[in-house]
Coordinates of C-alpha atoms in Angstrom, one line a residue:
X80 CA -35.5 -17.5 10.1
X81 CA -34.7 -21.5 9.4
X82 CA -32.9 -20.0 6.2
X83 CA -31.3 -17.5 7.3
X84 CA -29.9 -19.6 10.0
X85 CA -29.2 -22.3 7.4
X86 CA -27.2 -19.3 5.4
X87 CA -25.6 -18.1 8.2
X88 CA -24.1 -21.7 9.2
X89 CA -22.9 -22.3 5.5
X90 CA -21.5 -18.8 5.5
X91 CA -19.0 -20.2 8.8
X92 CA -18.3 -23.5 7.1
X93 CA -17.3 -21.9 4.0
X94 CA -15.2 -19.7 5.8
X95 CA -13.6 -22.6 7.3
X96 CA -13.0 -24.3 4.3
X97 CA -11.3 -21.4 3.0
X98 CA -8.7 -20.6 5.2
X99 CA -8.2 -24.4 4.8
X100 CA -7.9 -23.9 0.9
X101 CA -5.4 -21.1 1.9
X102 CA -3.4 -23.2 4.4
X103 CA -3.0 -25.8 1.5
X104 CA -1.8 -23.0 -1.4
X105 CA -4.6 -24.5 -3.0
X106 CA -5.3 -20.6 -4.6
X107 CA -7.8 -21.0 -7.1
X108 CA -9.9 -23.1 -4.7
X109 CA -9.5 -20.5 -1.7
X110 CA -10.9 -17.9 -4.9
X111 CA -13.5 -20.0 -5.3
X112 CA -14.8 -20.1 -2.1
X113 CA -13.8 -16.3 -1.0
X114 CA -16.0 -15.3 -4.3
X115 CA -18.7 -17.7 -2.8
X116 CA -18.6 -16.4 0.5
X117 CA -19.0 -12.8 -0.8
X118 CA -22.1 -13.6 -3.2
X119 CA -23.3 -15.1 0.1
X120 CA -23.1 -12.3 2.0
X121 CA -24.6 -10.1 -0.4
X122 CA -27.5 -12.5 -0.1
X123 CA -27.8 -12.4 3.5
X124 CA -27.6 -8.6 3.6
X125 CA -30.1 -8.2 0.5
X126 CA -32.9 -10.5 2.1
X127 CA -32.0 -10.4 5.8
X128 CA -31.5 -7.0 6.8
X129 CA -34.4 -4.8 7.2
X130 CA -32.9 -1.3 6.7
X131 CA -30.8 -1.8 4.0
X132 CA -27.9 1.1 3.1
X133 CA -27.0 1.6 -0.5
X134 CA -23.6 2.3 0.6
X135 CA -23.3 -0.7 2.2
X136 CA -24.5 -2.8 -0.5
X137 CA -22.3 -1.0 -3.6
X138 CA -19.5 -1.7 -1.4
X139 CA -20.6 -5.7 -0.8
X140 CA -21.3 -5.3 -4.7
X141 CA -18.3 -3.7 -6.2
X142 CA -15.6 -6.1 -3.8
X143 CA -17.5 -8.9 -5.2
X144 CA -17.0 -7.7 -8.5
X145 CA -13.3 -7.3 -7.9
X146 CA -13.3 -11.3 -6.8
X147 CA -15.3 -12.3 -9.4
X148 CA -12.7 -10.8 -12.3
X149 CA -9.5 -11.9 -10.0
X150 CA -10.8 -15.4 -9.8
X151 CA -11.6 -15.6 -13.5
X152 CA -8.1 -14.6 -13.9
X153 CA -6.7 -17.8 -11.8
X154 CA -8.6 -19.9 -14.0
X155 CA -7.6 -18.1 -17.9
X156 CA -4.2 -16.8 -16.9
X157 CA -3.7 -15.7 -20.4
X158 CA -5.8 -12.5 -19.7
X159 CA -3.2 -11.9 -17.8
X160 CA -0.2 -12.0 -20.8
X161 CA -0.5 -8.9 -22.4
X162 CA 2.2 -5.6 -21.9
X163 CA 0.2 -3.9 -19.6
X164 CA -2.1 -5.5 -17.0
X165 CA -5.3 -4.3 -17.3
X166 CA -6.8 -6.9 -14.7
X167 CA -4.5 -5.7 -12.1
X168 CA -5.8 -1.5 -12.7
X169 CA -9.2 -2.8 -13.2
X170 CA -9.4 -4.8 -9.9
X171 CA -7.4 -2.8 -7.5
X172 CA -9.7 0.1 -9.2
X173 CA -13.0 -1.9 -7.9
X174 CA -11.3 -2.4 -4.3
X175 CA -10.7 0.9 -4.1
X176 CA -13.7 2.4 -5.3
X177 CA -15.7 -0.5 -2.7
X178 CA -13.4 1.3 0.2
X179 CA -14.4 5.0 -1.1
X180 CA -18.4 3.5 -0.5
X181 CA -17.9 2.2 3.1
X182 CA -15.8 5.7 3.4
X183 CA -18.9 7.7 2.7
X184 CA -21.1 5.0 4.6
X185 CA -19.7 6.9 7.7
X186 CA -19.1 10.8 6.4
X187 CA -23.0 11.0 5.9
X188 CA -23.9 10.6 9.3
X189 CA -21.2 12.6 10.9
X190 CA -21.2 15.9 12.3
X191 CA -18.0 17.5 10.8
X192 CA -18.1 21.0 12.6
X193 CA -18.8 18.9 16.2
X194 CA -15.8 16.4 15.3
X195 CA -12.9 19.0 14.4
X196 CA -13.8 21.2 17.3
X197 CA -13.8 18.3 19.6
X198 CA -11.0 16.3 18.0
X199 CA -8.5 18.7 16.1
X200 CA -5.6 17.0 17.9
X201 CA -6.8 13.3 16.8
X202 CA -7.4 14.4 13.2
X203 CA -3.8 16.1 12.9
X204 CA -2.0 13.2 14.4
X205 CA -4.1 10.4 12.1
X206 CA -3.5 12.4 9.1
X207 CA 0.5 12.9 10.0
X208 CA 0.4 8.8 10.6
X209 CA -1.3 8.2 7.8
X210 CA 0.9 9.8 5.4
X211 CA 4.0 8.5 6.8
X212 CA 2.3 4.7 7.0
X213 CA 1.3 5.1 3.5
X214 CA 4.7 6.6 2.2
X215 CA 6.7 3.9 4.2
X216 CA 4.7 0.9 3.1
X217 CA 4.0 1.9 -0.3
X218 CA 8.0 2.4 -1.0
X219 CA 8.9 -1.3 0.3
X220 CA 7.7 -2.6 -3.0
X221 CA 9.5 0.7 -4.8
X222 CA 11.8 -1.8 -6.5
X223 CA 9.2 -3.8 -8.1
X224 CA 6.5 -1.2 -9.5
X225 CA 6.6 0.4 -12.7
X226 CA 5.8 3.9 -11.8
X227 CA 1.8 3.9 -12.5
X228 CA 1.7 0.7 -10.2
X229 CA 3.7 2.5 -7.9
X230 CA 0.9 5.7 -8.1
X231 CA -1.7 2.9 -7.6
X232 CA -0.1 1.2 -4.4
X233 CA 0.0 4.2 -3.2
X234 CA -4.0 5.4 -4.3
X235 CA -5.0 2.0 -2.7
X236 CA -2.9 2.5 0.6
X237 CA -4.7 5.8 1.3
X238 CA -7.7 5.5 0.8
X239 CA -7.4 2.1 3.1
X240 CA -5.6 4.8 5.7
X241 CA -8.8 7.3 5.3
X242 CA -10.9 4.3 6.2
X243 CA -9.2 3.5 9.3
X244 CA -9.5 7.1 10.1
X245 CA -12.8 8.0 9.4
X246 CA -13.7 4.5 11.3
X247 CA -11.6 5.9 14.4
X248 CA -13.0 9.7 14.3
X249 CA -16.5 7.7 13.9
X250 CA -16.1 5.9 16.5
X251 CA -14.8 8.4 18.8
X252 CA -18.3 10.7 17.7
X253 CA -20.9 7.8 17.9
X254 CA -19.3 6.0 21.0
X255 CA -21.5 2.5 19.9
X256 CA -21.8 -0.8 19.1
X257 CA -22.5 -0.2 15.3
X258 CA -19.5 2.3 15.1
X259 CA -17.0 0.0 17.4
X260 CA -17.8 -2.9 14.6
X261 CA -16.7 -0.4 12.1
X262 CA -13.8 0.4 13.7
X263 CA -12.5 -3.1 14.2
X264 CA -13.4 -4.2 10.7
X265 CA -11.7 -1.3 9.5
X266 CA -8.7 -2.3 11.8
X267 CA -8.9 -5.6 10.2
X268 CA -9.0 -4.7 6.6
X269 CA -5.5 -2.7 7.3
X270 CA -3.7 -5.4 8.7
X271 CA -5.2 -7.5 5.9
X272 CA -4.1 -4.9 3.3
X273 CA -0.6 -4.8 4.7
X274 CA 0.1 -8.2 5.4
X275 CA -0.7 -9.2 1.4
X276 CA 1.6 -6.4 0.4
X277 CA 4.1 -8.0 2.2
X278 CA 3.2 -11.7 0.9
X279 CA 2.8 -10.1 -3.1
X280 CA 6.4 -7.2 -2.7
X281 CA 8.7 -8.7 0.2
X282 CA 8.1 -12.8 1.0
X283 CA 6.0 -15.0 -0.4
X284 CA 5.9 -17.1 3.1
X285 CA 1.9 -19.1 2.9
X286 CA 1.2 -17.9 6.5
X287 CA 1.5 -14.3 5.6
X288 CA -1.3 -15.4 3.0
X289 CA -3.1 -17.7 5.4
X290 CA -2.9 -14.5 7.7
X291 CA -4.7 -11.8 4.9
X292 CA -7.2 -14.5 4.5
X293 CA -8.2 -14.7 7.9
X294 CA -8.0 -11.2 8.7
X295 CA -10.4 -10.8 5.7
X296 CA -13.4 -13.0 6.8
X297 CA -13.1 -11.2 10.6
X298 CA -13.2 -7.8 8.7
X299 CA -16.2 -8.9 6.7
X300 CA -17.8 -10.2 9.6
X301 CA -17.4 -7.2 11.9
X302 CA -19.3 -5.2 8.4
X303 CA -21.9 -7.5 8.3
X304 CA -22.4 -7.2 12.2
X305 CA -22.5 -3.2 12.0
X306 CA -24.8 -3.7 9.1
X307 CA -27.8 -4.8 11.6
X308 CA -27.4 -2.1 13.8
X309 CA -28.2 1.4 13.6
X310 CA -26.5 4.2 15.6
X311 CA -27.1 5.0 19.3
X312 CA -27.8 7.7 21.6
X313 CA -26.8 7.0 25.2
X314 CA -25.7 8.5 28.3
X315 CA -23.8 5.4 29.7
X316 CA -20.5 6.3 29.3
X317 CA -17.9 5.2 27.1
X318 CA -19.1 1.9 24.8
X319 CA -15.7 0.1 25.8
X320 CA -16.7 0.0 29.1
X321 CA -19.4 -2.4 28.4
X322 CA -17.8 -4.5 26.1
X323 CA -14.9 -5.3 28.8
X324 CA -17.6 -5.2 31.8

């Protein structure tokens, strides 16, 4: 318990330090320490929490992955000087396929027949917002993507859509603590997504960085939350109720 407490208080302080890093461009630092606080919290989660998900932990393991090779990278930018940028596929591949894990985290324990028949209206309106968010954010960097990065933007923007949507239509079947922290990390992750697209495609103003950093470390902490809960029944009503009562 002394550890894990120990762990926990690092995991904050290293957090800290790297929205610091952030705030001061220092980039390969704020790397540094965002690949740090990832192998962290694939520590915590591997020793720490009892029921452990594979899901869950390939998704912990594969973003790490895409951290590690980004941040080695910012330290041999050579990799980066060939015709086509195999880093850039590779790593947006990883994030994508760590999105697609936390995606499926959520389809297994859901009730599809139960959730269109009580939610057919939700569904069609996510699914007609999520095609015209993807379509209008992916084409503000139109000008500046070769048309396979173009086909990636928009892969990556989807499936980041699909996980706010199957975070909301979880949320709206399990009604509970474990799926609300979903939710809201999920909601997190988006505006972290979109805020960096803007910072890489559109202005490169820090605070739109400092922003997608921050955003980042809430998402990931909202995960690890929902990772030490399981899913309730209960007759109490709504779960928002109790949060704001």
């Amino acid at each position: 318990m002394i550890i894990k407490r120990i762990l926990s208080s690092v995991l904050i302080a290293l957090s800290l330090l790297f929205v610091a890093f952030q705030i001061m461009q220092l980039e390969v630092g704020a790397a540094g320490l965002r690949v740090s606080l990832l192998i962290l919290l694939n520590v915590l989660y591997y020793y720490y929490v009892n029921y452990k998900r594979p899901l869950f932990l390939s998704f912990l393991v594969t973003f790490c992955v895409a951290e590690i090779i980004n941040f080695v990278s910012l330290l041999f930018p050579e990799m980066r000087a060939v015709q086509i940028d195999y880093l850039y596929y590779t790593v947006n591949s990883l994030y994508i396929l760590s999105y697609v894990f936390l995606i499926l985290l959520m389809l297994r324990t859901m009730d599809f027949f139960e959730i269109i028949k009580k939610f057919p209206f939700h569904i069609f309106i996510m699914i007609v917002l999520d095609v015209f968010f993807v379509v209008i954010v992916t084409d503000t960097a139109l000008h500046r993507l070769s048309y396979a990065q173009y086909f990636m933007e928009f892969l990556y923007n989807a499936v980041v859509m699909i996980l706010l949507t199957v975070a909301l239509i979880n949320y709206l079947h399990k009604d509970d603590l474990k799926s609300i922290n979903l939710l809201i990390g999920s909601i997190f992750i988006v505006f972290s997504e979109v805020i960096q697209l803007a910072y890489f495609y559109i202005t490169d103003i820090n605070i739109l960085n400092v922003c997608c950093s921050l955003f980042l470390v809430i998402a990931f902490w909202f995960f690890y939350q929902q990772s030490r809960l399981g899913y309730e029944k209960h007759d109490r009503g709504p779960i928002y109720q109790d949060l704001i009562s």
